[in-house]
mmCIF file of N, CA, C and O in Angstrom:
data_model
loop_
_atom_site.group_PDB
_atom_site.id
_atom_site.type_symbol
_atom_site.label_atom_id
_atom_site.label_comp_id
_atom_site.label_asym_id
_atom_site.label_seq_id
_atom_site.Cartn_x
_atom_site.Cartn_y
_atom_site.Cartn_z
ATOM 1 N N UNK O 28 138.382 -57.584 -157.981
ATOM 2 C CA UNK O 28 138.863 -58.414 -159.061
ATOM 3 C C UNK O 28 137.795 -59.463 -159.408
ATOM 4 O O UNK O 28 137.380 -60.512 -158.916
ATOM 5 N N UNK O 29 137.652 -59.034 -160.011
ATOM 6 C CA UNK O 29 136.550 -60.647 -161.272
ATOM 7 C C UNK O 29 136.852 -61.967 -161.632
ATOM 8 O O UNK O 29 137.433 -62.052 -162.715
ATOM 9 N N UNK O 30 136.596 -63.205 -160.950
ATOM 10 C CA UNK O 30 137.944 -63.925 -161.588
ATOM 11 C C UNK O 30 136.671 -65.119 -163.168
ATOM 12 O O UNK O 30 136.862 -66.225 -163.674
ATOM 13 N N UNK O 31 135.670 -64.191 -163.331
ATOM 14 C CA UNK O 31 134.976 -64.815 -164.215
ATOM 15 C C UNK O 31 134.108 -63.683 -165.213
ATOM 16 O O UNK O 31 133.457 -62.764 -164.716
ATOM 17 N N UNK O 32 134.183 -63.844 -166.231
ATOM 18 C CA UNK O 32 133.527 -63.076 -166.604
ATOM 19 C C UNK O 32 131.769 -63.168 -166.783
ATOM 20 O O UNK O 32 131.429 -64.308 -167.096
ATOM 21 N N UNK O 33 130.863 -62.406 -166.674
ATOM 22 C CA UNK O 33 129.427 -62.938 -165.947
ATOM 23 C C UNK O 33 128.419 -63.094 -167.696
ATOM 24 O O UNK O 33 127.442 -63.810 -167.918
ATOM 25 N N UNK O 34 128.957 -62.377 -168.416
ATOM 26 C CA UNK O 34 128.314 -62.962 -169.943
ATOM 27 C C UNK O 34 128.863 -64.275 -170.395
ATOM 28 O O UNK O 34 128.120 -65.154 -170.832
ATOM 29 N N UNK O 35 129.811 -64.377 -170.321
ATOM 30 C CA UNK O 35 130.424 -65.929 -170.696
ATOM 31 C C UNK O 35 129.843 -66.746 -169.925
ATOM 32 O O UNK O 35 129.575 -67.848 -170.404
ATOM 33 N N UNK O 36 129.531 -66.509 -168.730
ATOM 34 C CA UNK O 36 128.939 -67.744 -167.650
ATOM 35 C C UNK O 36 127.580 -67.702 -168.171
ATOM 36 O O UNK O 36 127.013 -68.696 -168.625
ATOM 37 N N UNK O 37 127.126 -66.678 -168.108
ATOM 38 C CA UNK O 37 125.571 -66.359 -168.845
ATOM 39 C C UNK O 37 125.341 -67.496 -170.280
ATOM 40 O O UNK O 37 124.378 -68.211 -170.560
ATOM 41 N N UNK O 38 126.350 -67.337 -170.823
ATOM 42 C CA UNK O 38 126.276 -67.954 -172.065
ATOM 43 C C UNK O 38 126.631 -68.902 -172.191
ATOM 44 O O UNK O 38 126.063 -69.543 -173.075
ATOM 45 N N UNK O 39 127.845 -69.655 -171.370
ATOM 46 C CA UNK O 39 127.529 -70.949 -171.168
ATOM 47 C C UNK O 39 126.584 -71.703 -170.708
ATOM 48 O O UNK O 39 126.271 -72.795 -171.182
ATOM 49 N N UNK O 40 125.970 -71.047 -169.556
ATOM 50 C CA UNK O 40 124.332 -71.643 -169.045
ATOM 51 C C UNK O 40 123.352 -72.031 -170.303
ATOM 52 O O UNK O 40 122.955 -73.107 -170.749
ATOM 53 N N UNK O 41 123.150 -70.712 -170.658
ATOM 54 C CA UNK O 41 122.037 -71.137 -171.868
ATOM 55 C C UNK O 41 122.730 -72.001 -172.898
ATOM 56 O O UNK O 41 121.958 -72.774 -173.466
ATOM 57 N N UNK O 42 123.814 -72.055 -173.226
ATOM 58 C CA UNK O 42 124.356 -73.326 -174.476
ATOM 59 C C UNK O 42 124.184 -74.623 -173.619
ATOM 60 O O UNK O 42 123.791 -75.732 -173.981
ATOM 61 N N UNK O 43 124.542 -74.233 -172.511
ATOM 62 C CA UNK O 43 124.227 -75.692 -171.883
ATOM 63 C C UNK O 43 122.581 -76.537 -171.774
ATOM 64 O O UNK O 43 122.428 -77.747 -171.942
ATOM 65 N N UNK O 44 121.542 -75.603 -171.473
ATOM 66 C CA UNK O 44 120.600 -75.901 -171.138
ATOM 67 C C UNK O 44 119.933 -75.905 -172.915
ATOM 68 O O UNK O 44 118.942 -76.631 -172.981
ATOM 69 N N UNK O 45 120.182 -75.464 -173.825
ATOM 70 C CA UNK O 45 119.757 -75.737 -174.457
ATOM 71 C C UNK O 45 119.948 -77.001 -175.515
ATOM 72 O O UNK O 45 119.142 -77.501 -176.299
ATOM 73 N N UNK O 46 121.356 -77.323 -175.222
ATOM 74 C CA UNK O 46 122.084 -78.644 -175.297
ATOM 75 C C UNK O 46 121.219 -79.321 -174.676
ATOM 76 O O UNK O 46 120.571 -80.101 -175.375
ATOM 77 N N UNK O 47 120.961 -79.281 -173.459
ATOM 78 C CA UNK O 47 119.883 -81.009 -172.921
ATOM 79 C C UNK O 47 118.816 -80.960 -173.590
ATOM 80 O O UNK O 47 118.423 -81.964 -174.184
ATOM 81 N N UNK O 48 118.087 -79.709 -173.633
ATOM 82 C CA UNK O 48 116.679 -79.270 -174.181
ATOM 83 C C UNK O 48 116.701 -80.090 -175.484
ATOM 84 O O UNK O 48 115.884 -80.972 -175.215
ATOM 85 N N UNK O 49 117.042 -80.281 -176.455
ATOM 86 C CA UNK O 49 117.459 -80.842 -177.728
ATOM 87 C C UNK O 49 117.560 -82.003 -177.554
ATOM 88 O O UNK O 49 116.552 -82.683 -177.746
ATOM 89 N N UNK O 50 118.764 -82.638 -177.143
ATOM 90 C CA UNK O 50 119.049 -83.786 -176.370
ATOM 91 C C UNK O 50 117.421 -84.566 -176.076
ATOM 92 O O UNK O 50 116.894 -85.462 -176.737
ATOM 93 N N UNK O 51 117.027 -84.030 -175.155
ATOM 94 C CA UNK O 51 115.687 -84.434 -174.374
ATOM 95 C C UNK O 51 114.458 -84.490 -175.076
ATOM 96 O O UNK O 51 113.611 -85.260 -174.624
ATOM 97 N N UNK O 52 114.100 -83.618 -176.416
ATOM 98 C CA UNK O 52 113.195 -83.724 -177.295
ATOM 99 C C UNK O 52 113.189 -84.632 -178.169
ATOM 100 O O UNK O 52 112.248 -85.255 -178.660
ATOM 101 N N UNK O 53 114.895 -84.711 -178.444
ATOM 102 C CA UNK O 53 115.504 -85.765 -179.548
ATOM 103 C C UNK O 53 114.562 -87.238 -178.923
ATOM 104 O O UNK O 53 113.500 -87.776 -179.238
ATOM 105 N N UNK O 54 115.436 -87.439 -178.077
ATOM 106 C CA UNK O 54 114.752 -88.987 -177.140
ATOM 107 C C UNK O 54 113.516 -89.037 -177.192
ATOM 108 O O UNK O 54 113.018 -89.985 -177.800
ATOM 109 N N UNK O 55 112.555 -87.923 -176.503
ATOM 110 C CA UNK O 55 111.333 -87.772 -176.821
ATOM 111 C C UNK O 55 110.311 -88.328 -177.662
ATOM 112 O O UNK O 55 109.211 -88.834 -177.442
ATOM 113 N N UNK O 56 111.008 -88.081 -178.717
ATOM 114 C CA UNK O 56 110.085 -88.448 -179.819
ATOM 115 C C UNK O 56 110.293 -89.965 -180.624
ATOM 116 O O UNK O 56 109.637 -90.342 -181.595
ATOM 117 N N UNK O 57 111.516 -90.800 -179.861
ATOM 118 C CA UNK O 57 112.101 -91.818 -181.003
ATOM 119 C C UNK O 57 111.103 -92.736 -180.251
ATOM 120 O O UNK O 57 110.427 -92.640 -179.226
ATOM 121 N N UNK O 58 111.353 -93.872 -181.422
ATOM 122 C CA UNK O 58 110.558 -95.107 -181.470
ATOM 123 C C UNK O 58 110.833 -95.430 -180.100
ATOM 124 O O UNK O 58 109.784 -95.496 -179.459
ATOM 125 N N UNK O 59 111.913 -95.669 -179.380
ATOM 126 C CA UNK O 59 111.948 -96.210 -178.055
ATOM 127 C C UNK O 59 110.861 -95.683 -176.793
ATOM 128 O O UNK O 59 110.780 -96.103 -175.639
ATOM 129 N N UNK O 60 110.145 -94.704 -177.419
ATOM 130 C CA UNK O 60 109.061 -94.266 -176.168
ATOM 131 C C UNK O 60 108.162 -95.401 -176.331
ATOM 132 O O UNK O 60 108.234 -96.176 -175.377
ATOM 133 N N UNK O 61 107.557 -95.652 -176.998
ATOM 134 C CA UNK O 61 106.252 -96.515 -177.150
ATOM 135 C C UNK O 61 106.999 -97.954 -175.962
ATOM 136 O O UNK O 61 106.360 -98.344 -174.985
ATOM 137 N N UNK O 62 108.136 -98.426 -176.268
ATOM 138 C CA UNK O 62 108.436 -99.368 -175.214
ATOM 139 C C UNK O 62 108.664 -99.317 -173.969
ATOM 140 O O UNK O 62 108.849 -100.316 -173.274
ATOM 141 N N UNK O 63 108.675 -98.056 -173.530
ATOM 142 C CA UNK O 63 108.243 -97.739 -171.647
ATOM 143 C C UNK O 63 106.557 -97.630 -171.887
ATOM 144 O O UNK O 63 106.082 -97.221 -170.828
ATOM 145 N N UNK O 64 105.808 -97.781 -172.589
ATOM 146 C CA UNK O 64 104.558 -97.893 -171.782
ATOM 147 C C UNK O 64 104.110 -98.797 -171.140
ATOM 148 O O UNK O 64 104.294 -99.971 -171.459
ATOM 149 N N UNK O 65 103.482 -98.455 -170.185
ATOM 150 C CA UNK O 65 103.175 -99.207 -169.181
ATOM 151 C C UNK O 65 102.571 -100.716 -169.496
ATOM 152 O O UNK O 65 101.745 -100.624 -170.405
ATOM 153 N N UNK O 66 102.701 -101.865 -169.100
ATOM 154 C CA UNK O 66 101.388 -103.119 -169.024
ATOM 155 C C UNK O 66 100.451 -103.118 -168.141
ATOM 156 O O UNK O 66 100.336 -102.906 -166.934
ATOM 157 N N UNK O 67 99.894 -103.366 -168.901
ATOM 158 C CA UNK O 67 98.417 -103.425 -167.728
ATOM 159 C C UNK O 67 98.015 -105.041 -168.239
ATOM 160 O O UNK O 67 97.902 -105.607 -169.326
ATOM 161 N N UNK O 68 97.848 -105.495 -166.522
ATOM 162 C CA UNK O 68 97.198 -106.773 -166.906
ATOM 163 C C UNK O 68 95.826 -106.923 -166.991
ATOM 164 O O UNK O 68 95.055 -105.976 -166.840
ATOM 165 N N UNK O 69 95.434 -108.187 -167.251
ATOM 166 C CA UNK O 69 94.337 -108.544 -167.289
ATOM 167 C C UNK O 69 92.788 -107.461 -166.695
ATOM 168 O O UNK O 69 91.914 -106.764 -167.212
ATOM 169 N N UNK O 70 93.242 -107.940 -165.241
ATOM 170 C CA UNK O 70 92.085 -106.898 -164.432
ATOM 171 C C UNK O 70 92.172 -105.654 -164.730
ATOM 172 O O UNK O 70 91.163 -104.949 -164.702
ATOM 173 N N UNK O 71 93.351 -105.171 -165.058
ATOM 174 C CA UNK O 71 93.136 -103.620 -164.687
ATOM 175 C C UNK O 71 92.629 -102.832 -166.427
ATOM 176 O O UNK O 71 92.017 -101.775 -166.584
ATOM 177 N N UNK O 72 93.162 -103.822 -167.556
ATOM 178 C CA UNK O 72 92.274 -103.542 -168.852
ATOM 179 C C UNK O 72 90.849 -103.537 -168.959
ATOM 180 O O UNK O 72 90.078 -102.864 -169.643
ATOM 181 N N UNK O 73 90.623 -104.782 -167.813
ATOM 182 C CA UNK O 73 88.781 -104.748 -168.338
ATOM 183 C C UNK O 73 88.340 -104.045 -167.415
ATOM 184 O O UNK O 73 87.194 -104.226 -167.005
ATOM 185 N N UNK O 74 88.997 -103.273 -166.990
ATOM 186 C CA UNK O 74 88.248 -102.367 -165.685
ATOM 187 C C UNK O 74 88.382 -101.144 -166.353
ATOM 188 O O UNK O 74 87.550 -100.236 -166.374
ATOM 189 N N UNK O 75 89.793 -101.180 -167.052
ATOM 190 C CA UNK O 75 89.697 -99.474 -167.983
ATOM 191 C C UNK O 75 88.368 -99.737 -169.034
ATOM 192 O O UNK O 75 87.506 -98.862 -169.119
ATOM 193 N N UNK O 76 88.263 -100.984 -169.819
ATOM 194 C CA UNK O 76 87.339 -100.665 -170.880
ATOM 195 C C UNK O 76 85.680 -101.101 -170.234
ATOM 196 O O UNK O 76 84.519 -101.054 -170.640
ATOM 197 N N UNK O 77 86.490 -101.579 -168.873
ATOM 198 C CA UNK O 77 84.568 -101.681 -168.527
ATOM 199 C C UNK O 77 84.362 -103.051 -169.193
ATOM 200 O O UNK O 77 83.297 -102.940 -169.799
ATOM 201 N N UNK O 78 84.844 -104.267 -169.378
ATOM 202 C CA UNK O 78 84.391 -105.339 -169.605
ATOM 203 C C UNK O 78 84.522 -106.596 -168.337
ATOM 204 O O UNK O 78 85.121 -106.310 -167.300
ATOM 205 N N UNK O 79 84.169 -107.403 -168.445
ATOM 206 C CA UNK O 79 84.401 -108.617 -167.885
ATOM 207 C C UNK O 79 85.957 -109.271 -168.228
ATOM 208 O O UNK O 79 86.676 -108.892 -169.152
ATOM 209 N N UNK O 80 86.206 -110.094 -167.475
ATOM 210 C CA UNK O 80 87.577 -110.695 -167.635
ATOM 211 C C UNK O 80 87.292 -112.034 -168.915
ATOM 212 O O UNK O 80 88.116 -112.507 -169.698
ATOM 213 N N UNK O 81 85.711 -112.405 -168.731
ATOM 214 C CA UNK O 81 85.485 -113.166 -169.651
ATOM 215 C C UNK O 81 85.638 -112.611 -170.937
ATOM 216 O O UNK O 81 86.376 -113.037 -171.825
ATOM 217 N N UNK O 82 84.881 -111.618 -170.979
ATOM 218 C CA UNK O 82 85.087 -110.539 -172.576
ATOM 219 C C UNK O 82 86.286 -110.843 -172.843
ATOM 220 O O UNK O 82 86.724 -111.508 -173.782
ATOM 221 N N UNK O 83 86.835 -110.326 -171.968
ATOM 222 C CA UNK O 83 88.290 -109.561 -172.554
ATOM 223 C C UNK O 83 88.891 -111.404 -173.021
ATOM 224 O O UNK O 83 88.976 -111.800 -174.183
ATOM 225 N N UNK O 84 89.135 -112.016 -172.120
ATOM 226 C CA UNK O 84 89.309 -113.632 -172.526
ATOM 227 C C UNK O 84 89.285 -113.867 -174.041
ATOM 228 O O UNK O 84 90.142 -113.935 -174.922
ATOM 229 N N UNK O 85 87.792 -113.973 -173.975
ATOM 230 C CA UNK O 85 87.253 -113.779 -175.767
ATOM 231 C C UNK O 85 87.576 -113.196 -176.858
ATOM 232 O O UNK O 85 87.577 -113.823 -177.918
ATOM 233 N N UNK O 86 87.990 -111.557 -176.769
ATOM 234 C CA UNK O 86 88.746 -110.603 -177.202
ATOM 235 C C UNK O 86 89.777 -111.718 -177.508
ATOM 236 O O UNK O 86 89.516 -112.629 -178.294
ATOM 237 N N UNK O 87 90.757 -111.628 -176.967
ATOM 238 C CA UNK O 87 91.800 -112.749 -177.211
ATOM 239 C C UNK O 87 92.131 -114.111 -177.675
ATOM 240 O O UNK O 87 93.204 -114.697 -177.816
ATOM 241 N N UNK O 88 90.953 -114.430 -177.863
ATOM 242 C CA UNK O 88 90.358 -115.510 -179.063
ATOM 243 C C UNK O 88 90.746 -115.633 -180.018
ATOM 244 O O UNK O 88 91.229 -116.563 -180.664
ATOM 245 N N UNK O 89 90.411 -114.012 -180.257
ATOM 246 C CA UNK O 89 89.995 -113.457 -181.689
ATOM 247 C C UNK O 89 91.044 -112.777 -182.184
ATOM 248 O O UNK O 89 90.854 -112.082 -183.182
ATOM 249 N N UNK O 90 92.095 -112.831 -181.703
ATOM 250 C CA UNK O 90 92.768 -111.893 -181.903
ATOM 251 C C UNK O 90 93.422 -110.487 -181.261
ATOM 252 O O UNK O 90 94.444 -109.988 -181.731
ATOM 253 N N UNK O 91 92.836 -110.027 -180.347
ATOM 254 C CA UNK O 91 93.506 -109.057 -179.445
ATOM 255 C C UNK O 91 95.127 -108.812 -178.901
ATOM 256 O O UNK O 91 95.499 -109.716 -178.152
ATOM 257 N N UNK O 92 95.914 -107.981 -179.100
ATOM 258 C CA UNK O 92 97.458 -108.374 -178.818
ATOM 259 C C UNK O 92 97.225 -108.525 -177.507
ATOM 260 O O UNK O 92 96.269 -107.951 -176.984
ATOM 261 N N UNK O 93 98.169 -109.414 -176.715
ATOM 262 C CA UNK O 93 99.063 -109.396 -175.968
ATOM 263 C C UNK O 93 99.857 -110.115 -175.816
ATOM 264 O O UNK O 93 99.910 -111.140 -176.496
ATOM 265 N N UNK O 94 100.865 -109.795 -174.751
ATOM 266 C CA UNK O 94 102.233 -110.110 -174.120
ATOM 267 C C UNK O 94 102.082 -111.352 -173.231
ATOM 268 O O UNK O 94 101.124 -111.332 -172.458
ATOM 269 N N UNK O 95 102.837 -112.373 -173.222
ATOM 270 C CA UNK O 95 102.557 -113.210 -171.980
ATOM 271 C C UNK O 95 104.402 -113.841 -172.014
ATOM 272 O O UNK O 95 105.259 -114.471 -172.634
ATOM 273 N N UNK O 96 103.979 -112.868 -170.513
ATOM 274 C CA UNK O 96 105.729 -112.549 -169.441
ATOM 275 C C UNK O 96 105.324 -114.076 -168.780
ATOM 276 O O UNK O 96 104.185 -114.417 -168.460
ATOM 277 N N UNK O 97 106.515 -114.867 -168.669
ATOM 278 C CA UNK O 97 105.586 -116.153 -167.969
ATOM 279 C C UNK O 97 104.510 -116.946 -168.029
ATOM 280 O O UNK O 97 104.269 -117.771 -168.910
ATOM 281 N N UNK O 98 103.713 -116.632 -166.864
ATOM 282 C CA UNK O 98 102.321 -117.349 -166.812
ATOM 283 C C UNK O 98 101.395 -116.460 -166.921
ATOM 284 O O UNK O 98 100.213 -116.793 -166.833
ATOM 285 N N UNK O 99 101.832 -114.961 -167.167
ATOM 286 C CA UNK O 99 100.930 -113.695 -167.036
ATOM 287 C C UNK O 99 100.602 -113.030 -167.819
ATOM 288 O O UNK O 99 101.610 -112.630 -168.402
ATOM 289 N N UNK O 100 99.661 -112.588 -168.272
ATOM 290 C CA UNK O 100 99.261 -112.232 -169.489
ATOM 291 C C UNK O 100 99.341 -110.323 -169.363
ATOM 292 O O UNK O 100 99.014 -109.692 -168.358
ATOM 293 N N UNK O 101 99.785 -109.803 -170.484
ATOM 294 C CA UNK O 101 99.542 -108.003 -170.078
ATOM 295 C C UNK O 101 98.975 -107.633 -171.678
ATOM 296 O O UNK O 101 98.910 -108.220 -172.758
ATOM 297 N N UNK O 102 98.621 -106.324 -171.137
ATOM 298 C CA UNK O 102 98.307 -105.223 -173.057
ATOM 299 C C UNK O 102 99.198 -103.957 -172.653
ATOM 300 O O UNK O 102 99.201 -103.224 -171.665
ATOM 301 N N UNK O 103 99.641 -103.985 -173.343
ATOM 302 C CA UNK O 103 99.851 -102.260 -174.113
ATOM 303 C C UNK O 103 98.531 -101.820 -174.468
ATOM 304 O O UNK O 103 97.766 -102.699 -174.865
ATOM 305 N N UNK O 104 98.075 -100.556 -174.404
ATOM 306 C CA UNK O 104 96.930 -100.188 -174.236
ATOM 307 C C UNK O 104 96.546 -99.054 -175.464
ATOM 308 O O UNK O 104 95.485 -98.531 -175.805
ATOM 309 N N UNK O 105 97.581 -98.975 -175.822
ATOM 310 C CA UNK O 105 98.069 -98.519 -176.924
ATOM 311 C C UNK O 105 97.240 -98.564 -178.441
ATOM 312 O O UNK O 105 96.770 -97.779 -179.265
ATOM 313 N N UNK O 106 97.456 -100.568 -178.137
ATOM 314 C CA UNK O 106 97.552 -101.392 -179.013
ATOM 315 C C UNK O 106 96.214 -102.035 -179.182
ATOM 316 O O UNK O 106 95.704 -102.439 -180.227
ATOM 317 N N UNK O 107 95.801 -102.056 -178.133
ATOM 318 C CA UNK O 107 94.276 -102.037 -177.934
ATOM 319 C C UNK O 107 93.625 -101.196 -177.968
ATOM 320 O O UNK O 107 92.463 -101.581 -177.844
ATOM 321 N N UNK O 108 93.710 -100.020 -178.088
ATOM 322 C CA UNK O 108 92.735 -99.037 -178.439
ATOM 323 C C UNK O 108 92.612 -99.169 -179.944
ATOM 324 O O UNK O 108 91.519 -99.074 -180.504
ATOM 325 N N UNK O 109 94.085 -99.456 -180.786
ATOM 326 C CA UNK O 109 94.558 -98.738 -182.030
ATOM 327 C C UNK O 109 93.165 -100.155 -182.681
ATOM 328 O O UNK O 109 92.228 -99.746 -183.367
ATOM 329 N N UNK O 110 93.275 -101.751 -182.320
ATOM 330 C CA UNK O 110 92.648 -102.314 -182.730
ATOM 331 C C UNK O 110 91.008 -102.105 -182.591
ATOM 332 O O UNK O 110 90.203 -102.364 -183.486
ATOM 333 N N UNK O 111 90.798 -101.761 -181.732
ATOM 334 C CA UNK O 111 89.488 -101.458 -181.574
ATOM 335 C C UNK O 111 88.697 -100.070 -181.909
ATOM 336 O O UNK O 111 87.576 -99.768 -181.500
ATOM 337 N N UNK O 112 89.532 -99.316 -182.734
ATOM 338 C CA UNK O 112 89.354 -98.257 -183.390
ATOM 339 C C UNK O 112 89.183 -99.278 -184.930
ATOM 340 O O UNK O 112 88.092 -99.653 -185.359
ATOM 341 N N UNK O 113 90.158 -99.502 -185.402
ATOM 342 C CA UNK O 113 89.642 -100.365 -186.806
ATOM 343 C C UNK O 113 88.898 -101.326 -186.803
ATOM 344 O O UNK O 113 88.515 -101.832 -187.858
ATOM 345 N N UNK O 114 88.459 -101.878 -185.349
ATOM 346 C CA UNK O 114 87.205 -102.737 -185.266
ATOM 347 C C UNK O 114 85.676 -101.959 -185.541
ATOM 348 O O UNK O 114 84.696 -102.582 -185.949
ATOM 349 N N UNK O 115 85.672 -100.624 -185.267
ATOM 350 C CA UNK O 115 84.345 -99.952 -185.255
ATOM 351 C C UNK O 115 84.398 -99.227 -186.712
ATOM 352 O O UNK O 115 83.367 -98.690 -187.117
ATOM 353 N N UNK O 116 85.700 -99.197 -187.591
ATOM 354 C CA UNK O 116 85.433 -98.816 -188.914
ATOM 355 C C UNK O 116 84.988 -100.074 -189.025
ATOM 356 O O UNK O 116 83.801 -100.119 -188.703
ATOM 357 N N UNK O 117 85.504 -101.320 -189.401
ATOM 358 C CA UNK O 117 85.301 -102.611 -189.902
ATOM 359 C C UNK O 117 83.776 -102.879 -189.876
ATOM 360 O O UNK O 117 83.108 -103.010 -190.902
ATOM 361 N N UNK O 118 83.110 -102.972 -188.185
ATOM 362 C CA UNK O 118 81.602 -102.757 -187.952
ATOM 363 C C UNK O 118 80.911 -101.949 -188.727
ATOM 364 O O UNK O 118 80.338 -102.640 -189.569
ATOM 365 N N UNK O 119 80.633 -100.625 -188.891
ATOM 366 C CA UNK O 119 80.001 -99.799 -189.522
ATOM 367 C C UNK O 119 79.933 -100.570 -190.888
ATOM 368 O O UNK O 119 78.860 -101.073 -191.221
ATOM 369 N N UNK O 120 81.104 -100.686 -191.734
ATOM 370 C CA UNK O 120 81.063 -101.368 -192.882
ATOM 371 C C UNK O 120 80.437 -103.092 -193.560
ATOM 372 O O UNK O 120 79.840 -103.501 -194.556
ATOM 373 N N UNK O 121 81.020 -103.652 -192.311
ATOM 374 C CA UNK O 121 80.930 -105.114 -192.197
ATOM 375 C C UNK O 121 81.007 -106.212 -190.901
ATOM 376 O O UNK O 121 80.591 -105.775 -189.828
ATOM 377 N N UNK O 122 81.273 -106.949 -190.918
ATOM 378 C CA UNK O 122 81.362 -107.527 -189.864
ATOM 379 C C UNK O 122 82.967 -107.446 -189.159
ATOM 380 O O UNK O 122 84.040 -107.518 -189.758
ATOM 381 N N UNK O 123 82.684 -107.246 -187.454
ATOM 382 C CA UNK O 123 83.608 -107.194 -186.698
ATOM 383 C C UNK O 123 84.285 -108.154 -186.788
ATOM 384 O O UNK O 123 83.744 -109.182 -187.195
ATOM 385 N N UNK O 124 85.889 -108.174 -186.401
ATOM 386 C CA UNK O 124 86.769 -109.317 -185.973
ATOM 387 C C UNK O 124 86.910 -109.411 -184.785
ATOM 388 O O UNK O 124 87.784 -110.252 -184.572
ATOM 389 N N UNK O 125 86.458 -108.933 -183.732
ATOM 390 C CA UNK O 125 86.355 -108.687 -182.249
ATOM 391 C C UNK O 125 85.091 -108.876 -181.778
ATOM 392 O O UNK O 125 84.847 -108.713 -180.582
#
């Protein structure tokens, strides 16, 4: 005796899994990803771009985003690349803001 039938279970599996699959791409892609990226503070930016803490200081002078949680300063890295990509069109053309 059968007490299930094994295509219906079959086929609920895949409606199911393709239900999260959807679900999970949906989330994926919305504006709320960009706000889990990571901060990186101070040291660990000028160590990704290879500058001094003074640079980077300066950078921030001028304009550079960041966040300051408290007494602590962080970047989205994101956000700093995106500026320093229109800093090297800006250069080529004219003078830097960075």
């Amino acid at each position: 005796m059968e007490i299930f039938n094994e295509q219906a279970l079959s086929q609920c599996v895949k409606d199911a899994v393709r239900a999260e699959l959807q679900q999970h791409f949906k989330t994926a892609g919305s504006p709320g990803r960009a706000a889990e990226e990571r901060l990186l503070s101070k040291q660990e930016l000028a160590a990704d771009l290879g500058v001094s803490l003074v640079t980077l200081t300066d950078w921030m002078k001028k304009g550079l985003p960041f966040l300051r949680l408290h007494k602590r300063v962080y970047f989205k890295k994101s956000e700093v690349l995106e500026i320093m990509q229109q800093n090297s069109k800006v250069k080529k053309g004219g003078k830097p803001s960075l």
